[in-house]
Short mmCIF file of C-alpha atoms in Angstrom, two decimals:
data_model
loop_
_atom_site.label_atom_id
_atom_site.label_comp_id
_atom_site.label_asym_id
_atom_site.label_seq_id
_atom_site.Cartn_x
_atom_site.Cartn_y
_atom_site.Cartn_z
CA MET A 1199 -1.11 17.54 38.45
CA GLU A 1200 0.93 19.05 35.62
CA ILE A 1201 3.70 16.51 36.24
CA GLU A 1202 1.19 13.66 35.90
CA LYS A 1203 0.02 15.07 32.54
CA GLU A 1204 3.61 15.23 31.26
CA VAL A 1205 4.32 11.66 32.36
CA LYS A 1206 1.18 10.45 30.59
CA LYS A 1207 2.14 12.34 27.44
CA ILE A 1208 5.57 10.68 27.38
CA THR A 1209 4.28 7.13 27.93
CA LEU A 1210 1.32 7.27 25.55
CA GLY A 1211 3.45 6.46 22.50
CA HIS A 1212 4.61 3.23 24.13
CA GLU A 1213 1.12 2.29 25.24
CA ILE A 1214 -0.21 2.28 21.66
CA GLY A 1215 -0.59 -1.30 20.51
CA ALA A 1216 0.89 -2.73 23.70
CA GLY A 1217 0.46 -6.51 23.78
CA ALA A 1218 -0.62 -6.81 20.13
CA ALA A 1219 0.26 -10.14 18.51
CA CYS A 1220 3.11 -10.30 16.01
CA LEU A 1221 1.93 -11.35 12.56
CA LYS A 1222 5.38 -12.71 11.68
CA CYS A 1223 6.54 -14.41 14.87
CA LYS A 1224 3.07 -15.62 15.93
CA ASP A 1225 3.26 -17.24 19.40
CA LYS A 1226 7.02 -16.67 19.70
CA CYS A 1227 6.37 -13.01 20.55
CA GLU A 1228 4.85 -12.24 23.94
CA GLY A 1229 3.11 -9.18 22.50
CA PHE A 1230 4.11 -5.79 21.15
CA GLU A 1231 6.27 -3.68 23.45
CA LEU A 1232 7.90 -0.66 21.86
CA HIS A 1233 11.65 -0.24 22.43
CA PHE A 1234 12.44 3.00 24.23
CA TRP A 1235 14.36 4.48 21.27
CA ARG A 1236 14.42 1.91 18.48
CA LYS A 1237 11.29 1.71 16.34
CA ILE A 1238 10.84 -2.01 17.00
CA CYS A 1239 9.26 -4.44 19.46
CA ARG A 1240 11.50 -5.26 22.41
CA ASN A 1241 10.30 -8.85 22.50
CA CYS A 1242 10.67 -10.01 18.91
CA LYS A 1243 12.60 -7.14 17.22
CA CYS A 1244 9.91 -6.76 14.52
CA GLY A 1245 8.47 -3.40 13.52
CA VAL A 1246 5.14 -1.99 14.64
CA GLU A 1247 3.71 -2.59 11.14
CA ASP A 1248 4.34 -6.32 11.62
CA HIS A 1249 2.02 -6.43 14.63
CA ASP A 1250 -1.76 -6.45 14.77
CA VAL A 1251 -1.91 -2.83 15.88
CA GLN A 1252 -4.82 -0.63 14.76
CA LEU A 1253 -3.10 2.65 13.92
CA GLU A 1254 -5.64 4.26 11.59
CA ASN A 1255 -6.16 7.32 13.79
CA GLU A 1256 -2.44 7.71 14.43
CA GLU A 1257 -1.66 7.37 10.72
CA ASN A 1258 -4.31 9.96 9.85
CA LYS A 1259 -2.82 12.39 12.35
CA LYS A 1260 0.66 11.78 10.94
CA VAL A 1261 -0.37 12.52 7.36
CA GLY A 1262 -2.52 15.40 8.57
CA LYS A 1263 0.55 17.00 10.12
CA LEU A 1264 2.45 16.38 6.88
CA PHE A 1265 -0.13 18.39 4.92
CA GLU A 1266 -0.44 21.13 7.54
CA ASP A 1267 0.66 24.57 6.32
CA THR A 1268 0.74 23.42 2.70
CA LYS A 1269 -1.54 23.85 -0.31
CA TYR A 1270 -2.99 20.42 0.52
CA THR A 1271 -4.88 21.59 3.59
CA GLY A 1272 -8.11 20.66 1.79
CA LEU A 1273 -7.18 17.01 2.41
CA ILE A 1274 -7.11 17.40 6.19
CA ALA A 1275 -9.51 18.45 8.93
CA LYS A 1276 -8.98 19.82 12.41
CA LEU A 1277 -10.31 17.56 15.14
CA LYS A 1278 -12.84 19.36 17.31
CA ARG A 1279 -11.36 18.26 20.62
CA ASP A 1280 -7.68 19.20 20.34
CA GLY A 1281 -7.28 20.89 16.95
CA ILE A 1282 -4.82 18.25 15.68
CA PRO A 1283 -4.91 18.01 11.86
CA SER A 1284 -6.19 14.66 10.63
CA TYR A 1285 -5.94 13.19 7.13
CA ARG A 1286 -9.17 12.44 5.30
CA GLY A 1287 -8.52 8.94 4.04
CA ASN A 1288 -11.30 9.00 1.37
CA GLN A 1289 -12.73 5.53 1.87
CA VAL A 1290 -15.03 4.80 -1.05
CA THR A 1291 -17.58 2.07 -1.75
CA ILE A 1292 -18.16 1.57 -5.47
CA CYS A 1293 -21.23 -0.31 -6.69
CA ILE A 1294 -20.61 -2.51 -9.73
CA PRO A 1295 -23.56 -4.10 -11.63
CA ASP A 1296 -22.99 -7.82 -12.05
CA ALA A 1297 -25.34 -9.35 -14.63
CA THR A 1298 -26.50 -12.84 -13.72
CA ILE A 1299 -29.05 -15.14 -15.29
CA SER A 1300 -32.04 -16.27 -13.26
CA THR A 1301 -35.43 -17.84 -14.06
CA ALA A 1302 -38.68 -15.90 -13.83
CA SER A 1303 -42.28 -17.02 -14.54
CA PRO A 1304 -44.48 -14.58 -16.47
CA VAL A 1305 -47.83 -13.50 -15.02
CA PRO A 1306 -50.74 -15.23 -16.87
CA ALA A 1307 -52.51 -12.90 -19.31
CA ALA A 1308 -56.23 -12.27 -18.73
CA SER A 1309 -58.86 -13.60 -21.18
CA PHE A 1310 -60.40 -11.00 -23.42
CA ILE A 1311 -64.10 -10.30 -22.94
CA PRO A 1312 -65.94 -8.72 -25.87
CA GLY A 1313 -66.88 -5.13 -25.25
CA SER A 1314 -64.55 -4.78 -22.26
CA SER A 1315 -61.61 -2.39 -21.96
CA GLN A 1316 -59.07 -5.03 -20.94
CA SER A 1317 -55.83 -5.34 -22.91
CA SER A 1318 -52.94 -7.76 -22.89
CA ILE A 1319 -49.20 -7.23 -22.82
CA PRO A 1320 -47.71 -8.26 -26.17
CA SER A 1321 -45.02 -10.88 -25.89
CA ALA A 1322 -41.86 -11.23 -27.90
CA HIS A 1323 -43.14 -14.48 -29.42
CA SER A 1324 -46.70 -13.59 -30.58
CA ALA A 1325 -49.06 -10.63 -30.82
CA HIS A 1326 -52.29 -11.18 -28.89
CA SER A 1327 -55.62 -9.81 -30.10
CA GLN A 1328 -57.02 -6.57 -28.79
CA PRO A 1329 -60.67 -5.47 -28.46
CA ALA A 1330 -62.34 -3.69 -31.36
CA GLY A 1331 -61.56 -0.01 -31.44
CA ALA A 1332 -58.46 -0.38 -29.35
CA THR A 1333 -55.37 1.39 -30.60
CA ALA A 1334 -51.96 -0.15 -30.76
CA ALA A 1335 -49.59 0.32 -27.84
CA PRO A 1336 -46.33 2.16 -28.59
CA ALA A 1337 -43.17 0.17 -29.16
CA ALA A 1338 -41.96 -1.31 -25.87
CA ALA A 1339 -39.04 -3.42 -24.64
CA ILE A 1340 -40.27 -6.79 -23.48
CA HIS A 1341 -38.58 -7.86 -20.27
CA SER A 1342 -39.12 -9.86 -17.16
CA PRO A 1343 -41.04 -8.32 -14.25
CA SER A 1344 -37.85 -8.25 -12.17
CA ALA A 1345 -35.75 -6.34 -14.66
CA ALA A 1346 -36.63 -2.74 -15.46
CA PRO A 1347 -35.72 -1.34 -18.88
CA ALA A 1348 -32.69 0.92 -18.85
CA THR A 1349 -31.53 3.61 -21.20
CA SER A 1350 -27.91 3.24 -22.22
CA ARG A 1351 -25.71 5.75 -23.96
CA THR A 1352 -23.30 4.44 -26.53
CA PRO A 1353 -19.73 5.53 -25.57
CA GLY A 1354 -18.39 8.25 -27.82
CA THR A 1355 -21.77 9.11 -29.42
CA GLY A 1356 -24.85 11.12 -28.60
CA ARG A 1357 -27.26 8.36 -29.60
CA THR A 1358 -29.53 6.68 -27.09
CA ALA A 1359 -30.68 3.09 -27.53
CA ALA A 1360 -33.99 2.01 -25.96
CA SER A 1361 -33.07 -1.64 -25.97
CA VAL A 1362 -31.73 -3.52 -23.00
CA PRO A 1363 -29.08 -6.21 -23.63
CA GLY A 1364 -30.67 -9.62 -23.45
CA HIS A 1365 -34.26 -8.39 -24.06
CA SER A 1366 -36.40 -8.54 -27.18
CA VAL A 1367 -37.88 -5.43 -28.77
CA VAL A 1368 -41.21 -5.34 -30.61
CA SER A 1369 -41.67 -2.57 -33.19
CA SER A 1370 -44.97 -0.76 -33.61
CA ALA A 1371 -45.39 -2.27 -37.07
CA ALA A 1372 -45.65 -5.72 -35.51
CA ILE A 1373 -48.81 -4.78 -33.58
CA PRO A 1374 -51.99 -4.46 -35.69
CA THR A 1375 -54.20 -1.44 -35.16
CA LYS A 1376 -57.46 -3.35 -35.63
CA VAL A 1377 -58.19 -7.05 -35.34
CA PRO A 1378 -61.41 -9.10 -35.51
CA VAL A 1379 -63.07 -9.54 -32.13
CA ALA A 1380 -63.27 -13.10 -30.89
CA ALA A 1381 -65.62 -14.44 -28.25
CA THR A 1382 -62.72 -15.66 -26.20
CA ALA A 1383 -58.98 -15.52 -26.48
CA VAL A 1384 -57.15 -18.74 -25.82
CA VAL A 1385 -54.01 -18.03 -23.84
CA PRO A 1386 -51.34 -20.73 -23.59
CA ALA A 1387 -50.23 -21.80 -20.13
CA PRO A 1388 -47.32 -19.72 -18.82
CA THR A 1389 -43.88 -21.27 -19.03
CA PRO A 1390 -40.70 -20.24 -17.21
CA VAL A 1391 -38.45 -18.03 -19.32
CA PRO A 1392 -34.88 -16.96 -18.61
CA ALA A 1393 -34.68 -13.42 -17.33
CA LYS A 1394 -31.75 -11.11 -16.74
CA THR A 1395 -31.42 -9.78 -13.26
CA ASP A 1396 -29.02 -7.00 -12.35
CA VAL A 1397 -27.16 -7.81 -9.14
CA VAL A 1398 -25.19 -4.93 -7.63
CA LYS A 1399 -21.84 -5.85 -6.11
CA SER A 1400 -20.19 -3.30 -3.84
CA VAL A 1401 -16.43 -3.00 -3.40
CA THR A 1402 -15.00 -0.90 -0.58
CA TYR A 1403 -11.61 0.70 -1.16
CA GLU A 1404 -9.86 1.96 1.96
CA TRP A 1405 -8.46 4.71 -0.24
CA ALA A 1406 -9.42 6.03 -3.66
CA PRO A 1407 -8.18 9.06 -5.64
CA PRO A 1408 -9.97 12.16 -4.32
CA GLY A 1409 -11.63 14.68 -6.57
CA VAL A 1410 -12.71 12.36 -9.39
CA ASN A 1411 -15.96 10.57 -10.18
CA GLN A 1412 -16.42 6.89 -9.38
CA CYS A 1413 -16.02 5.80 -13.00
CA LEU A 1414 -12.55 7.29 -13.29
CA ALA A 1415 -11.59 6.14 -9.78
CA LEU A 1416 -12.60 2.57 -10.62
CA GLN A 1417 -10.60 2.69 -13.87
CA TYR A 1418 -7.57 3.87 -11.92
CA MET A 1419 -7.89 1.00 -9.43
CA GLU A 1420 -8.20 -1.59 -12.18
CA LEU A 1421 -4.91 -0.42 -13.69
CA LEU A 1422 -3.05 -1.18 -10.45
CA PRO A 1423 -1.61 -4.66 -9.82
CA PRO A 1424 -4.40 -6.77 -8.24
CA GLU A 1425 -2.33 -7.46 -5.10
CA ARG A 1426 -1.83 -3.71 -4.59
CA ARG A 1427 -5.46 -2.58 -4.74
CA PRO A 1428 -6.48 -1.35 -1.24
CA ILE A 1429 -9.74 -3.30 -1.06
CA ALA A 1430 -10.89 -3.63 2.55
CA GLY A 1431 -9.99 -6.97 4.11
CA THR A 1432 -7.46 -8.00 1.44
CA ALA A 1433 -3.67 -8.19 1.12
CA GLY A 1434 -3.81 -4.92 -0.83
CA ALA A 1435 -5.22 -3.11 2.22
CA ASP A 1436 -2.47 -4.60 4.42
CA TYR A 1437 0.11 -3.51 1.85
CA ARG A 1438 -1.16 0.07 1.99
CA LYS A 1439 -1.01 0.05 5.80
CA LYS A 1440 2.61 -1.14 5.83
CA GLN A 1441 3.66 1.29 3.11
CA MET A 1442 2.03 4.16 4.99
CA ALA A 1443 4.26 3.36 7.99
CA LYS A 1444 7.38 2.74 5.90
CA GLN A 1445 7.18 5.51 3.32
CA LEU A 1446 6.03 8.29 5.63
CA PRO A 1447 7.79 7.82 8.99
CA ASP A 1448 6.43 10.32 11.50
CA HIS A 1449 9.91 10.84 12.97
CA ASP A 1450 10.96 12.40 9.66
CA GLN A 1451 8.64 15.38 10.18
CA ASP A 1452 7.91 15.77 13.89
CA PRO A 1453 10.75 16.56 16.35
CA GLU A 1454 8.52 15.32 19.20
CA ARG A 1455 8.67 11.83 17.68
CA CYS A 1456 12.47 11.81 17.75
CA HIS A 1457 14.74 10.70 20.55
CA GLU A 1458 16.61 13.38 22.50
CA LEU A 1459 17.22 16.04 19.86
CA SER A 1460 19.21 19.05 21.01
CA PRO A 1461 17.66 22.54 20.53
CA GLY A 1462 19.98 23.08 17.57
CA GLU A 1463 18.92 19.78 15.98
CA VAL A 1464 15.25 20.63 16.49
CA LYS A 1465 15.75 23.90 14.63
CA GLN A 1466 17.56 22.13 11.77
CA MET A 1467 14.78 19.59 11.50
CA GLN A 1468 12.11 22.29 11.38
CA GLN A 1469 13.99 23.99 8.55
CA TYR A 1470 14.30 20.68 6.71
CA VAL A 1471 10.53 20.02 7.04
CA ARG A 1472 9.68 23.54 5.86
CA LYS A 1473 11.98 23.09 2.86
CA TYR A 1474 10.42 19.85 1.60
CA LYS A 1475 6.89 21.16 2.13
CA ASP A 1476 7.72 24.19 -0.02
CA GLU A 1477 9.89 22.50 -2.65
CA ALA A 1478 9.21 18.76 -2.88
CA LEU A 1479 5.93 17.54 -1.32
CA GLY A 1480 3.04 16.81 -3.66
CA VAL A 1481 -0.05 14.67 -4.19
CA GLY A 1482 -0.73 13.08 -7.56
CA ASP A 1483 -3.87 13.88 -9.52
CA ILE A 1484 -5.88 11.67 -11.87
CA THR A 1485 -6.49 13.11 -15.32
CA LEU A 1486 -6.95 11.93 -18.90
CA PRO A 1487 -4.09 12.28 -21.38
CA GLU A 1488 -6.28 14.05 -23.94
CA GLU A 1489 -7.34 16.63 -21.37
CA MET A 1490 -3.73 17.14 -20.32
CA GLY A 1491 -2.89 17.78 -23.97
CA GLN A 1492 -5.59 20.45 -24.20
CA GLN A 1493 -4.20 22.21 -21.14
CA ALA A 1494 -0.49 21.93 -21.90
CA GLY A 1495 -0.51 25.28 -23.67
CA MET A 1496 -2.07 26.99 -20.67
CA ALA A 1497 0.38 25.68 -18.09
CA GLY A 1498 1.09 29.13 -16.76
CA GLU A 1499 -2.56 30.02 -16.33
CA ARG A 1500 -4.30 27.03 -14.76
CA GLY A 1501 -4.02 23.27 -14.27
CA PRO A 1502 -5.54 20.65 -16.55
CA GLN A 1503 -9.17 19.66 -16.27
CA GLY A 1504 -9.60 17.16 -13.54
CA LEU A 1505 -7.25 18.97 -11.15
CA ARG A 1506 -8.55 20.60 -8.05
CA ALA A 1507 -9.73 24.16 -8.39
CA GLY A 1508 -7.06 26.53 -9.66
CA GLY A 1509 -4.67 23.67 -10.31
CA LYS A 1510 -3.97 23.46 -6.58
CA PRO A 1511 -4.80 20.08 -5.09
CA GLY A 1512 -6.92 20.38 -1.99
CA ALA A 1513 -8.56 23.66 -2.93
CA GLY A 1514 -11.91 22.12 -3.83
CA THR A 1515 -14.74 20.62 -1.83
CA ILE A 1516 -13.93 17.49 0.10
CA GLY A 1517 -16.33 15.12 1.84
CA THR A 1518 -16.50 15.32 5.59
CA PRO A 1519 -14.35 12.98 7.68
CA GLY A 1520 -16.02 9.70 8.41
CA ASP A 1521 -18.01 9.55 5.20
CA LYS A 1522 -18.29 5.89 4.25
CA GLY A 1523 -19.61 4.54 1.01
CA ASP A 1524 -19.68 7.85 -0.88
CA ALA A 1525 -17.08 9.12 -3.26
CA ILE A 1526 -15.68 12.55 -2.61
CA ALA A 1527 -17.39 15.23 -4.67
CA THR A 1528 -15.70 15.99 -7.97
CA MET A 1529 -13.67 19.15 -8.18
CA GLY A 1530 -13.63 20.61 -11.64
CA LYS A 1531 -14.72 18.89 -14.82
CA VAL A 1532 -13.25 15.43 -15.17
CA GLY A 1533 -13.52 13.73 -18.55
CA THR A 1534 -14.63 10.14 -18.83
CA PRO A 1535 -14.23 7.67 -21.68
CA GLY A 1536 -16.87 8.38 -24.28
CA ALA A 1537 -17.39 12.00 -23.32
CA ALA A 1538 -17.18 14.77 -25.86
CA GLY A 1539 -13.69 15.39 -27.09
CA THR A 1540 -12.50 11.84 -26.55
CA SER A 1541 -12.16 8.91 -28.90
CA PRO A 1542 -11.66 5.15 -28.56
CA ALA A 1543 -8.54 4.02 -26.74
CA GLY A 1544 -5.31 4.63 -28.59
CA PRO A 1545 -2.06 6.64 -28.33
CA VAL A 1546 -2.69 10.31 -27.63
CA GLY A 1547 -0.42 13.07 -28.88
CA ASN A 1548 3.18 12.76 -27.82
CA PHE A 1549 2.40 11.74 -24.24
CA SER A 1550 4.28 8.73 -22.94
CA CYS A 1551 4.74 7.44 -19.40
CA HIS A 1552 7.66 9.19 -17.73
CA ARG A 1553 8.82 5.89 -16.21
CA CYS A 1554 8.19 3.10 -18.73
CA GLN A 1555 8.17 5.34 -21.83
CA LEU A 1556 5.18 3.49 -23.29
CA PRO A 1557 2.53 5.71 -24.92
CA MET A 1558 -0.47 6.89 -22.93
CA LYS A 1559 -3.89 5.85 -24.23
CA LYS A 1560 -6.96 8.00 -24.63
CA GLY A 1561 -9.68 7.33 -22.13
CA GLU A 1562 -7.31 5.65 -19.65
CA PRO A 1563 -6.58 7.56 -16.44
CA ALA A 1564 -3.06 8.85 -15.97
CA VAL A 1565 -1.33 10.35 -12.93
CA TYR A 1566 -0.16 13.95 -13.06
CA ALA A 1567 2.32 15.46 -10.59
CA GLU A 1568 2.11 19.22 -10.38
CA ARG A 1569 5.73 19.69 -9.33
CA ALA A 1570 6.93 17.64 -12.31
CA GLY A 1571 5.23 19.93 -14.84
CA TYR A 1572 2.58 19.52 -17.50
CA ASP A 1573 4.81 17.53 -19.84
CA LYS A 1574 4.99 14.43 -17.62
CA LEU A 1575 2.41 11.72 -16.99
CA TRP A 1576 2.57 8.28 -15.39
CA HIS A 1577 0.56 5.10 -15.75
CA PRO A 1578 -1.12 4.37 -12.37
CA ALA A 1579 1.14 1.32 -11.81
CA CYS A 1580 4.24 3.37 -12.76
CA PHE A 1581 3.74 6.11 -10.16
CA VAL A 1582 6.38 4.63 -7.85
CA CYS A 1583 9.37 5.69 -5.75
CA TYR A 1584 12.62 5.98 -7.73
CA THR A 1585 14.58 4.16 -4.99
CA CYS A 1586 12.33 1.36 -3.73
CA THR A 1587 10.02 1.15 -6.81
CA GLU A 1588 7.00 0.70 -4.51
CA LEU A 1589 3.69 2.38 -5.34
CA LEU A 1590 3.57 5.80 -3.72
CA VAL A 1591 1.04 5.35 -0.94
CA ASP A 1592 -2.07 7.50 -1.56
CA MET A 1593 -0.06 9.11 -4.42
CA ILE A 1594 1.92 11.22 -1.92
CA TYR A 1595 5.26 12.01 -3.56
CA PHE A 1596 8.42 14.06 -3.10
CA TRP A 1597 9.90 15.51 -6.29
CA LYS A 1598 13.65 15.96 -6.57
CA LYS A 1599 15.94 16.31 -9.60
CA GLY A 1600 13.45 14.87 -12.06
CA GLN A 1601 12.46 11.83 -9.97
CA LEU A 1602 9.65 10.77 -7.65
CA TYR A 1603 10.52 9.63 -4.13
CA CYS A 1604 8.57 8.35 -1.17
CA GLY A 1605 9.06 10.31 2.05
CA ARG A 1606 11.61 7.87 3.47
CA HIS A 1607 13.92 7.81 0.48
CA TYR A 1608 13.62 11.55 -0.09
CA GLY A 1609 14.87 11.95 3.48
CA ASP A 1610 17.72 9.51 2.79
CA SER A 1611 18.76 11.66 -0.17
CA GLU A 1612 18.93 14.76 2.03
CA LYS A 1613 20.33 13.53 5.34
CA PRO A 1614 22.11 10.45 6.71
CA ARG A 1615 19.75 8.06 8.52
CA CYS A 1616 20.70 6.29 11.74
CA ALA A 1617 20.59 2.51 11.33
CA GLY A 1618 19.84 2.20 15.05
CA CYS A 1619 16.84 4.47 15.64
CA ASP A 1620 15.79 4.96 11.99
CA GLU A 1621 15.81 8.74 12.44
CA LEU A 1622 17.51 11.28 10.21
CA ILE A 1623 20.76 12.61 11.66
CA PHE A 1624 20.89 16.38 12.10
CA SER A 1625 24.09 16.37 14.16
CA ASN A 1626 27.45 17.15 12.57
CA GLU A 1627 29.03 14.19 14.39
CA TYR A 1628 28.00 10.64 13.72
CA THR A 1629 29.52 7.21 13.18
CA GLN A 1630 29.92 5.30 9.94
CA ALA A 1631 30.30 1.55 10.35
CA GLU A 1632 29.45 -1.53 8.32
CA GLY A 1633 28.16 0.61 5.45
CA HIS A 1634 25.62 2.44 7.62
CA ASN A 1635 25.36 5.70 9.54
CA TRP A 1636 24.73 5.84 13.28
CA HIS A 1637 24.17 8.43 15.98
CA LEU A 1638 27.23 8.28 18.24
CA LYS A 1639 25.17 6.89 21.12
CA HIS A 1640 23.17 4.51 18.92
CA PHE A 1641 26.00 2.30 17.69
CA CYS A 1642 24.95 -0.26 20.29
CA CYS A 1643 24.47 -3.98 20.67
CA PHE A 1644 21.19 -4.91 19.05
CA ASP A 1645 20.38 -7.28 21.92
CA CYS A 1646 21.47 -5.51 25.12
CA ASP A 1647 21.94 -1.89 23.90
CA CYS A 1648 25.45 -1.58 25.36
CA VAL A 1649 27.61 1.00 23.52
CA LEU A 1650 30.07 -0.66 21.15
CA ALA A 1651 32.59 2.17 20.76
CA GLY A 1652 36.02 0.57 21.23
CA GLU A 1653 34.47 -2.85 21.90
CA THR A 1654 34.55 -6.12 19.94
CA TYR A 1655 31.32 -6.74 18.08
CA VAL A 1656 29.91 -9.16 15.52
CA MET A 1657 27.51 -8.33 12.68
CA GLU A 1658 24.61 -10.76 12.97
CA ASN A 1659 21.86 -10.35 10.34
CA GLU A 1660 23.33 -6.92 9.52
CA LYS A 1661 22.95 -5.86 13.17
CA PRO A 1662 25.91 -5.21 15.51
CA VAL A 1663 26.03 -7.53 18.53
CA CYS A 1664 28.49 -7.44 21.42
CA LYS A 1665 30.65 -10.51 22.06
CA PRO A 1666 28.88 -11.65 25.27
CA CYS A 1667 25.46 -11.51 23.56
CA TYR A 1668 26.84 -13.29 20.51
CA MET A 1669 28.22 -16.14 22.61
CA LYS A 1670 25.00 -16.41 24.59
CA ILE A 1671 22.42 -16.07 21.82
CA HIS A 1672 23.90 -16.47 18.36
CA ALA A 1673 27.02 -18.65 18.58
CA VAL A 1674 26.86 -22.19 17.22
CA CYS A 1675 28.16 -25.12 19.27
CA CYS A 1676 30.98 -27.45 18.29
CA VAL A 1677 29.73 -31.01 17.70
CA ALA A 1678 32.87 -32.46 19.29
CA CYS A 1679 33.33 -30.45 22.51
CA GLN A 1680 29.78 -29.02 22.78
CA ASN A 1681 31.17 -25.55 23.54
CA PRO A 1682 30.07 -22.40 21.64
CA ILE A 1683 32.49 -21.35 18.92
CA GLU A 1684 33.85 -17.83 19.48
CA PRO A 1685 33.42 -15.33 16.62
CA GLU A 1686 37.18 -14.94 16.05
CA ALA A 1687 37.89 -18.69 16.18
CA GLN A 1688 38.32 -20.71 13.00
CA ARG A 1689 35.65 -23.29 12.40
CA VAL A 1690 34.56 -25.92 9.91
CA SER A 1691 30.90 -26.20 8.91
CA TYR A 1692 29.18 -29.00 7.07
CA GLY A 1693 25.44 -28.52 6.69
CA GLU A 1694 23.99 -27.91 10.13
CA TYR A 1695 27.09 -29.27 11.92
CA HIS A 1696 30.03 -27.15 13.11
CA TRP A 1697 33.45 -27.89 14.63
CA HIS A 1698 36.39 -25.94 15.98
CA ALA A 1699 39.08 -26.09 13.29
CA GLU A 1700 41.48 -27.67 15.78
CA PRO A 1701 42.99 -31.20 15.98
CA GLN A 1702 41.18 -32.09 19.19
CA CYS A 1703 37.76 -31.28 17.69
CA PHE A 1704 38.00 -31.81 13.95
CA GLN A 1705 39.17 -35.42 13.91
CA CYS A 1706 38.04 -38.85 12.74
CA SER A 1707 35.38 -40.32 15.00
CA CYS A 1708 36.92 -43.78 14.60
CA CYS A 1709 40.72 -43.44 14.62
CA SER A 1710 41.04 -39.84 15.95
CA LYS A 1711 43.10 -38.74 12.96
CA CYS A 1712 43.30 -34.94 12.56
CA LEU A 1713 41.24 -33.94 9.52
CA VAL A 1714 42.17 -30.25 9.27
CA GLY A 1715 43.13 -29.77 5.63
CA GLN A 1716 42.31 -33.43 4.85
CA ARG A 1717 39.51 -35.17 2.97
CA PHE A 1718 36.75 -36.56 5.14
CA MET A 1719 33.29 -38.10 5.16
CA ALA A 1720 30.45 -37.02 7.39
CA MET A 1721 27.78 -39.39 8.67
CA GLN A 1722 25.14 -38.17 11.10
CA GLY A 1723 27.48 -35.63 12.59
CA MET A 1724 30.44 -38.04 12.78
CA LEU A 1725 33.67 -37.41 10.86
CA LEU A 1726 35.37 -40.31 9.11
CA CYS A 1727 38.73 -40.32 7.36
CA SER A 1728 38.24 -43.42 5.14
CA VAL A 1729 35.88 -46.15 4.00
CA GLU A 1730 37.57 -48.56 6.41
CA CYS A 1731 36.71 -46.35 9.38
CA LYS A 1732 33.17 -46.03 8.10
CA LYS A 1733 32.78 -49.82 7.98
CA LYS A 1734 34.12 -50.12 11.52
CA ILE A 1735 31.69 -47.54 12.82
CA MET A 1736 28.76 -49.20 11.05
CA ALA A 1737 29.77 -52.63 12.33
CA SER A 1738 30.07 -51.50 15.95
#
């Protein structure tokens, strides 16, 4: 029974996504089948991120393990069943009012009857009569039945305006207190009038900055390149998925995800993981430049407003896993444009973006990295990896020597990475070939996995291939003799046509003159030495 459990545990990783279609190769791939030690599909050689594999739970577990035993434990939760830490991906649905114009018909006003208590609603165009003794109604915003009046606060002030954009306002002075009583009041027939209707549009982000209100989160998203915004069902969401797999490889943190590590290598890897969790790993925070400026003098006491409690990300209250459509509760006071202490957009203090050096603007969200210190801020679109310049997925960064790195390129700066299995090399012995590093046993043919030590190989698309596989799969055929051209043989290529650079193959198709080192003409795969030979071929 125990043996069966172990076998299932070993094969589960290869069962994930089995048979999933390749998004790049389409029908050319028979379906995803994970290579037994490379991180690619055995059928088409593409990565798992290029296949239609739903890995949300696996990705959440991977990032959950990354944050385990760190100050960011507030961003993860333990699953009830097995206790595995899982990342809380903070999916947020933001509702955005979208004003549209529609047509509404007013309700006909009732006729006034002398001595009755009926009253009419004053319109924006004319003031109707009221019964004797009736008092004037207070000032009111005139609007369509479908649009309720709203109170709006002017950004940056404490004043409140009772008017609603697009609606008329009637002052109390325009309504008489007493008017002569008429037997009947003639009311004109109702006519359609344009009315403003508020339509709420919801946008679901598969990830949004945790710990801030929706206003600031939405501002942050709008400052990202449109094609990089993780809106559900868009290219931005696919981009985030691929970057999650690329920037945070699980085999860079979990020895169980690596292939055949020795006990000594496992220990070295555990020490490496502990080191980057203590010294480099961080999660960016959203703050406002003016609030950062207020807190810069208290750097030793507490973090800036807008950080999680105590300046330690993850220490505040986080929404429960699985919450959909609600933003995570704010942790600490987060300023918003127009709040007290802020002013209209403009340069603030001496703060400039650490990457582009352009000044930060008041009221615009900036990214703060705790490990970088209080004197550094980034524009949302500038919070990228120093090596690959890609947006740091979910703002997860690694800080080293004054620069931000994604997990992959931080690992590359610490250890050599095997070009065969994509894992970091913790052994003292490894191979360097073709500008890459390789585990000794992983410098293999990319097609058949035979070891290439001491063997002839060919680099095909930056991948080593043994000679038999090259001749069978990759070699081009000579137009003259129809045989594959060996990798070490000299050849002549012209467009899509190839020849052995030998007299018996590279010769005139008309007079058989050797053309090696000579001028020639090519016509539909035929070689011709002169215009005369061309005419003969065309005449025949």
